[in-house]
Amino acid sequence: MTKQKPIAEGLFTWPAAQPALLGSRCNDCGIVSFPAAQSCMACSGQDVTVEELPRRGTLWTWTVQRFMPKAPYHSDETEQTFQPYGVGYVELPGGVRVEGRLTENDPAKLRIGMAMDVVFEPYRHEANGDEVIGFFFRPAA
Amino acid sequence: MDVAIVGIGIHPFGRTPSRSGLQQGAYAARLALKDAGVAWSDMQFAFGGSASAGSADALVNELGLTGIPFINVANGCATGGSSLISAYNAIKSGEYDIGMVAGFDKHDRGAFNADPEALGIGRWYGELGLMMTTQFFAMKIQKYMHDYGISRETLAKVSEKAFINASMNPNAWRREPIGVEEIANSQMVSDPLTKFMFCSPSEGGVALVLCRADQARRYTDTPVYLKAATLKSRRYGSFEVFAPSQALQQVDGPTVDASRAAFEMAGVGPGDIDVMQLQDTEAGAEVMHMAENGFCEHGEQEFLIQSGATRIGGRMPVNTDGGCIANGEPIGASGLRQVYENVLQLRGHAGERQVPGNPRLAYTHVYGAPGISAVTLLQN
């Protein structure tokens, strides 16, 4: 049976009924970092609490990656099967702007300010067949 | 103690299969020594950098083993600027009278592939395909165009100017003029930026001989004085390359900080500058850096570029040697290329691409990963 595992531990809750990205909030200055860190980039404080980030936000800026990156890029694709992918920063209210891949790669369907939801989907397979789960932002329905 | 640049040397940028990066650095170093009328054995110290072509201090194997302190500098795109600041401080302190700054590189073809873990970012960031400087620049100009009304044609015009200026620079890599239409319609790399709007990793070398200002006339009739050299890294809240997240509240980036510090150090303002070399990793970067360095308000670039103000002969000439777009970016040498060009311009030796009206003050600016900027201000 195919097993699923997150692309990195601690990046988002997994497995979970309603997975979410994980950030760290500084208990001294209130600033949120993603991914969760052990100290605060804003004030150097080390008293931080890991919390789930909001699942919906707005697209702050975006682009489309048109060529296949070199390593450390690691997907199931080859130069022949590569598909351009969207990349953007999504502003999560009360939290932070998170950079991530977009499920949409058509510039005509991407607009600064549009609502986006974070989703967790299979990204690639390990040699043993396990599915590696990544996080993506999808235009809200 | 003020500091002067009394010798400059360059190895042509682009692709030189017959010479290693180190040999290109040595070539530039020999020209700089000759330009100042000195020997390598006269150098009391050296700072140098190379990202992909070995240790800069291996230059001593080419130039001679004289026992001087040669310090390797590694600071991404600000490597050259960082070497220069180090040399500036070494002379200013009174410790040394004369020394060299050198930078060279030789990169593989294609986009840089940076290692996320070397920058303290998880491997997942690269695996997902986010570890690309090209994406950052594309997203920054995308947002900027949205906020300040910069058009795609203006981006193409930046590249058009780069190739026109490079056509008058025998040391540039891409010296064939390319029209606005062809630039705009070339292969899309990362929306809204096309192939001809980006610089590419390349090869080249630059070296400078610096000395105490009060001894400069021993070596040259045309000394150029380093009035300011600053380096800043990012503060919390600035929008930077290789950032898995960024703050909701944005603050000024390292370019703004380095620029302000340089103007303060030199006691002059942006309006006093006669010629400027600004980091143009891609066409949008040049547009944004014009404002970030204080040369115009955000959004004014649309008119300035469309009206030709940034061309040679315009009222604020930018990247007179073709910039990174036409020279490519050998990381170790790139920032020093800007200084080389400004020294030529201030000496009045820039030939066909000489900025008219005897320029007196010249400005250089680099920006690079993971959010650093270096600025220099030169005066003749």
PDB file of C-alpha atoms in Angstrom, chain B residues 91-266:
ATOM      1  CA  ILE B  91      44.115  52.099   3.626  1.00  0.00           C
ATOM      2  CA  LYS B  92      41.940  54.532   5.554  1.00  0.00           C
ATOM      3  CA  SER B  93      43.142  53.027   8.823  1.00  0.00           C
ATOM      4  CA  GLY B  94      46.700  54.028   7.921  1.00  0.00           C
ATOM      5  CA  GLU B  95      47.880  50.427   8.038  1.00  0.00           C
ATOM      6  CA  TYR B  96      48.720  50.236   4.314  1.00  0.00           C
ATOM      7  CA  ASP B  97      49.666  52.674   1.534  1.00  0.00           C
ATOM      8  CA  ILE B  98      48.784  50.685  -1.587  1.00  0.00           C
ATOM      9  CA  GLY B  99      47.095  47.411  -2.443  1.00  0.00           C
ATOM     10  CA  MET B 100      44.899  45.504  -4.859  1.00  0.00           C
ATOM     11  CA  VAL B 101      41.302  44.413  -5.144  1.00  0.00           C
ATOM     12  CA  ALA B 102      40.559  41.642  -7.632  1.00  0.00           C
ATOM     13  CA  GLY B 103      37.528  39.626  -8.654  1.00  0.00           C
ATOM     14  CA  PHE B 104      37.008  36.976 -11.284  1.00  0.00           C
ATOM     15  CA  ASP B 105      34.670  34.125 -12.082  1.00  0.00           C
ATOM     16  CA  LYS B 106      33.719  31.464 -14.570  1.00  0.00           C
ATOM     17  CA  HIS B 107      30.229  29.987 -14.234  1.00  0.00           C
ATOM     18  CA  ASP B 108      28.502  27.114 -15.990  1.00  0.00           C
ATOM     19  CA  ARG B 109      25.807  27.966 -18.499  1.00  0.00           C
ATOM     20  CA  GLY B 110      22.225  28.327 -17.313  1.00  0.00           C
ATOM     21  CA  ALA B 111      20.643  29.733 -14.179  1.00  0.00           C
ATOM     22  CA  PHE B 112      22.477  29.581 -10.866  1.00  0.00           C
ATOM     23  CA  ASN B 113      21.423  26.624  -8.713  1.00  0.00           C
ATOM     24  CA  ALA B 114      21.837  27.700  -5.137  1.00  0.00           C
ATOM     25  CA  ASP B 115      21.901  25.298  -2.202  1.00  0.00           C
ATOM     26  CA  PRO B 116      19.105  26.103   0.275  1.00  0.00           C
ATOM     27  CA  GLU B 117      20.821  24.388   3.182  1.00  0.00           C
ATOM     28  CA  ALA B 118      23.899  26.618   2.802  1.00  0.00           C
ATOM     29  CA  LEU B 119      21.594  29.559   3.500  1.00  0.00           C
ATOM     30  CA  GLY B 120      19.876  27.969   6.464  1.00  0.00           C
ATOM     31  CA  ILE B 121      16.714  27.073   4.539  1.00  0.00           C
ATOM     32  CA  GLY B 122      15.275  23.549   4.470  1.00  0.00           C
ATOM     33  CA  ARG B 123      15.975  21.280   1.522  1.00  0.00           C
ATOM     34  CA  TRP B 124      12.237  21.172   0.758  1.00  0.00           C
ATOM     35  CA  TYR B 125      12.467  24.772  -0.497  1.00  0.00           C
ATOM     36  CA  GLY B 126      14.755  23.733  -3.343  1.00  0.00           C
ATOM     37  CA  GLU B 127      12.963  20.435  -3.969  1.00  0.00           C
ATOM     38  CA  LEU B 128       9.686  22.271  -4.563  1.00  0.00           C
ATOM     39  CA  GLY B 129      11.387  24.577  -7.075  1.00  0.00           C
ATOM     40  CA  LEU B 130      11.404  27.813  -5.075  1.00  0.00           C
ATOM     41  CA  MET B 131      15.199  28.279  -4.873  1.00  0.00           C
ATOM     42  CA  MET B 132      15.410  30.475  -7.967  1.00  0.00           C
ATOM     43  CA  THR B 133      16.654  34.069  -7.964  1.00  0.00           C
ATOM     44  CA  THR B 134      14.780  34.543 -11.245  1.00  0.00           C
ATOM     45  CA  GLN B 135      11.445  33.971  -9.488  1.00  0.00           C
ATOM     46  CA  PHE B 136      12.217  36.556  -6.830  1.00  0.00           C
ATOM     47  CA  PHE B 137      13.059  39.263  -9.341  1.00  0.00           C
ATOM     48  CA  ALA B 138       9.985  38.382 -11.408  1.00  0.00           C
ATOM     49  CA  MET B 139       7.696  38.551  -8.383  1.00  0.00           C
ATOM     50  CA  LYS B 140       9.221  41.797  -7.145  1.00  0.00           C
ATOM     51  CA  ILE B 141       8.764  43.604 -10.483  1.00  0.00           C
ATOM     52  CA  GLN B 142       5.310  42.032 -10.943  1.00  0.00           C
ATOM     53  CA  LYS B 143       4.185  43.633  -7.687  1.00  0.00           C
ATOM     54  CA  TYR B 144       6.007  46.858  -8.531  1.00  0.00           C
ATOM     55  CA  MET B 145       4.349  47.133 -11.965  1.00  0.00           C
ATOM     56  CA  HIS B 146       0.977  46.563 -10.297  1.00  0.00           C
ATOM     57  CA  ASP B 147       1.596  49.237  -7.661  1.00  0.00           C
ATOM     58  CA  TYR B 148       3.388  51.893  -9.735  1.00  0.00           C
ATOM     59  CA  GLY B 149       2.186  51.451 -13.302  1.00  0.00           C
ATOM     60  CA  ILE B 150       5.410  50.364 -14.978  1.00  0.00           C
ATOM     61  CA  SER B 151       4.730  48.872 -18.433  1.00  0.00           C
ATOM     62  CA  ARG B 152       6.221  45.790 -20.064  1.00  0.00           C
ATOM     63  CA  GLU B 153       7.515  48.000 -22.872  1.00  0.00           C
ATOM     64  CA  THR B 154       9.573  49.938 -20.343  1.00  0.00           C
ATOM     65  CA  LEU B 155      11.195  46.687 -19.219  1.00  0.00           C
ATOM     66  CA  ALA B 156      12.084  45.947 -22.842  1.00  0.00           C
ATOM     67  CA  LYS B 157      13.520  49.448 -23.237  1.00  0.00           C
ATOM     68  CA  VAL B 158      15.900  48.835 -20.327  1.00  0.00           C
ATOM     69  CA  SER B 159      17.340  45.819 -22.150  1.00  0.00           C
ATOM     70  CA  GLU B 160      17.416  47.671 -25.468  1.00  0.00           C
ATOM     71  CA  LYS B 161      19.571  50.378 -23.857  1.00  0.00           C
ATOM     72  CA  ALA B 162      21.859  47.761 -22.293  1.00  0.00           C
ATOM     73  CA  PHE B 163      22.634  46.217 -25.696  1.00  0.00           C
ATOM     74  CA  ILE B 164      23.084  49.637 -27.349  1.00  0.00           C
ATOM     75  CA  ASN B 165      25.574  50.700 -24.655  1.00  0.00           C
ATOM     76  CA  ALA B 166      27.360  47.353 -24.878  1.00  0.00           C
ATOM     77  CA  SER B 167      27.748  47.763 -28.639  1.00  0.00           C
ATOM     78  CA  MET B 168      30.145  50.610 -27.762  1.00  0.00           C
ATOM     79  CA  ASN B 169      32.036  48.547 -25.161  1.00  0.00           C
ATOM     80  CA  PRO B 170      34.714  46.214 -26.533  1.00  0.00           C
ATOM     81  CA  ASN B 171      34.831  44.313 -23.217  1.00  0.00           C
ATOM     82  CA  ALA B 172      31.092  43.534 -23.132  1.00  0.00           C
ATOM     83  CA  TRP B 173      29.639  40.109 -23.883  1.00  0.00           C
ATOM     84  CA  ARG B 174      26.446  40.809 -25.879  1.00  0.00           C
ATOM     85  CA  ARG B 175      27.307  43.647 -28.250  1.00  0.00           C
ATOM     86  CA  GLU B 176      24.570  43.233 -30.869  1.00  0.00           C
ATOM     87  CA  PRO B 177      21.720  45.719 -30.491  1.00  0.00           C
ATOM     88  CA  ILE B 178      18.334  43.983 -30.086  1.00  0.00           C
ATOM     89  CA  GLY B 179      15.035  45.762 -30.737  1.00  0.00           C
ATOM     90  CA  VAL B 180      12.278  46.355 -28.191  1.00  0.00           C
ATOM     91  CA  GLU B 181       9.846  44.024 -29.994  1.00  0.00           C
ATOM     92  CA  GLU B 182      12.299  41.150 -30.116  1.00  0.00           C
ATOM     93  CA  ILE B 183      13.152  41.600 -26.434  1.00  0.00           C
ATOM     94  CA  ALA B 184       9.494  41.711 -25.383  1.00  0.00           C
ATOM     95  CA  ASN B 185       8.603  38.691 -27.534  1.00  0.00           C
ATOM     96  CA  SER B 186      11.596  36.522 -26.683  1.00  0.00           C
ATOM     97  CA  GLN B 187      11.077  33.357 -24.644  1.00  0.00           C
ATOM     98  CA  MET B 188       9.245  33.962 -21.358  1.00  0.00           C
ATOM     99  CA  VAL B 189      11.498  32.883 -18.460  1.00  0.00           C
ATOM    100  CA  SER B 190       9.539  33.956 -15.423  1.00  0.00           C
ATOM    101  CA  ASP B 191       6.541  36.193 -16.031  1.00  0.00           C
ATOM    102  CA  PRO B 192       6.759  39.129 -16.782  1.00  0.00           C
ATOM    103  CA  LEU B 193      10.470  38.732 -17.640  1.00  0.00           C
ATOM    104  CA  THR B 194      11.704  37.332 -20.954  1.00  0.00           C
ATOM    105  CA  LYS B 195      15.052  35.835 -21.898  1.00  0.00           C
ATOM    106  CA  PHE B 196      16.534  39.114 -23.167  1.00  0.00           C
ATOM    107  CA  MET B 197      15.505  40.914 -19.985  1.00  0.00           C
ATOM    108  CA  PHE B 198      17.710  38.693 -17.814  1.00  0.00           C
ATOM    109  CA  CYS B 199      21.438  38.661 -17.288  1.00  0.00           C
ATOM    110  CA  SER B 200      23.162  35.286 -17.468  1.00  0.00           C
ATOM    111  CA  PRO B 201      26.005  33.823 -15.443  1.00  0.00           C
ATOM    112  CA  SER B 202      29.217  34.477 -17.411  1.00  0.00           C
ATOM    113  CA  GLU B 203      32.983  34.914 -17.055  1.00  0.00           C
ATOM    114  CA  GLY B 204      35.373  37.776 -16.561  1.00  0.00           C
ATOM    115  CA  GLY B 205      37.849  39.476 -14.282  1.00  0.00           C
ATOM    116  CA  VAL B 206      38.482  42.969 -12.908  1.00  0.00           C
ATOM    117  CA  ALA B 207      41.268  44.356 -10.736  1.00  0.00           C
ATOM    118  CA  LEU B 208      41.900  47.752  -9.152  1.00  0.00           C
ATOM    119  CA  VAL B 209      44.976  49.290  -7.538  1.00  0.00           C
ATOM    120  CA  LEU B 210      44.102  51.542  -4.607  1.00  0.00           C
ATOM    121  CA  CYS B 211      46.368  53.821  -2.594  1.00  0.00           C
ATOM    122  CA  ARG B 212      46.431  56.656  -0.066  1.00  0.00           C
ATOM    123  CA  ALA B 213      44.943  59.724  -1.698  1.00  0.00           C
ATOM    124  CA  ASP B 214      47.966  61.871  -0.813  1.00  0.00           C
ATOM    125  CA  GLN B 215      50.218  59.533  -2.823  1.00  0.00           C
ATOM    126  CA  ALA B 216      47.896  59.085  -5.804  1.00  0.00           C
ATOM    127  CA  ARG B 217      49.683  61.496  -8.126  1.00  0.00           C
ATOM    128  CA  ARG B 218      52.822  59.362  -7.944  1.00  0.00           C
ATOM    129  CA  TYR B 219      50.969  56.781  -9.993  1.00  0.00           C
ATOM    130  CA  THR B 220      48.535  58.634 -12.225  1.00  0.00           C
ATOM    131  CA  ASP B 221      47.533  62.054 -13.556  1.00  0.00           C
ATOM    132  CA  THR B 222      43.886  61.045 -13.289  1.00  0.00           C
ATOM    133  CA  PRO B 223      43.236  59.709  -9.790  1.00  0.00           C
ATOM    134  CA  VAL B 224      39.678  58.871  -8.884  1.00  0.00           C
ATOM    135  CA  TYR B 225      38.726  59.157  -5.227  1.00  0.00           C
ATOM    136  CA  LEU B 226      36.558  56.743  -3.340  1.00  0.00           C
ATOM    137  CA  LYS B 227      34.236  59.076  -1.448  1.00  0.00           C
ATOM    138  CA  ALA B 228      32.047  56.333   0.016  1.00  0.00           C
ATOM    139  CA  ALA B 229      31.807  52.551   0.113  1.00  0.00           C
ATOM    140  CA  THR B 230      28.977  50.945   2.065  1.00  0.00           C
ATOM    141  CA  LEU B 231      27.524  47.472   2.545  1.00  0.00           C
ATOM    142  CA  LYS B 232      24.225  46.587   4.208  1.00  0.00           C
ATOM    143  CA  SER B 233      22.339  43.377   4.820  1.00  0.00           C
ATOM    144  CA  ARG B 234      18.570  43.036   5.073  1.00  0.00           C
ATOM    145  CA  ARG B 235      16.509  44.144   8.028  1.00  0.00           C
ATOM    146  CA  TYR B 236      13.416  42.356   9.233  1.00  0.00           C
ATOM    147  CA  GLY B 237      10.508  43.211   6.961  1.00  0.00           C
ATOM    148  CA  SER B 238      12.324  43.791   3.673  1.00  0.00           C
ATOM    149  CA  PHE B 239      11.294  41.702   0.647  1.00  0.00           C
ATOM    150  CA  GLU B 240      14.292  39.572  -0.294  1.00  0.00           C
ATOM    151  CA  VAL B 241      15.429  36.726  -2.482  1.00  0.00           C
ATOM    152  CA  PHE B 242      15.283  33.187  -0.995  1.00  0.00           C
ATOM    153  CA  ALA B 243      12.652  34.066   1.631  1.00  0.00           C
ATOM    154  CA  PRO B 244      10.161  31.263   2.410  1.00  0.00           C
ATOM    155  CA  SER B 245       8.086  33.950   4.100  1.00  0.00           C
ATOM    156  CA  GLN B 246       8.114  37.679   4.592  1.00  0.00           C
ATOM    157  CA  ALA B 247       6.636  40.097   7.077  1.00  0.00           C
ATOM    158  CA  LEU B 248       3.224  41.676   6.576  1.00  0.00           C
ATOM    159  CA  GLN B 249       4.746  45.085   7.319  1.00  0.00           C
ATOM    160  CA  GLN B 250       7.378  45.965   4.741  1.00  0.00           C
ATOM    161  CA  VAL B 251      10.460  48.067   5.458  1.00  0.00           C
ATOM    162  CA  ASP B 252      13.149  49.485   3.142  1.00  0.00           C
ATOM    163  CA  GLY B 253      15.575  46.943   1.724  1.00  0.00           C
ATOM    164  CA  PRO B 254      19.381  46.895   1.959  1.00  0.00           C
ATOM    165  CA  THR B 255      19.712  48.929  -1.257  1.00  0.00           C
ATOM    166  CA  VAL B 256      17.929  51.890   0.334  1.00  0.00           C
ATOM    167  CA  ASP B 257      20.013  51.533   3.483  1.00  0.00           C
ATOM    168  CA  ALA B 258      23.357  51.225   1.658  1.00  0.00           C
ATOM    169  CA  SER B 259      22.489  54.133  -0.621  1.00  0.00           C
ATOM    170  CA  ARG B 260      21.520  56.485   2.208  1.00  0.00           C
ATOM    171  CA  ALA B 261      24.671  55.592   4.122  1.00  0.00           C
ATOM    172  CA  ALA B 262      26.828  56.254   1.042  1.00  0.00           C
ATOM    173  CA  PHE B 263      25.300  59.667   0.349  1.00  0.00           C
ATOM    174  CA  GLU B 264      25.723  60.586   3.988  1.00  0.00           C
ATOM    175  CA  MET B 265      29.354  59.449   3.992  1.00  0.00           C
ATOM    176  CA  ALA B 266      30.167  61.447   0.845  1.00  0.00           C
TER     177      ALA B 266
END
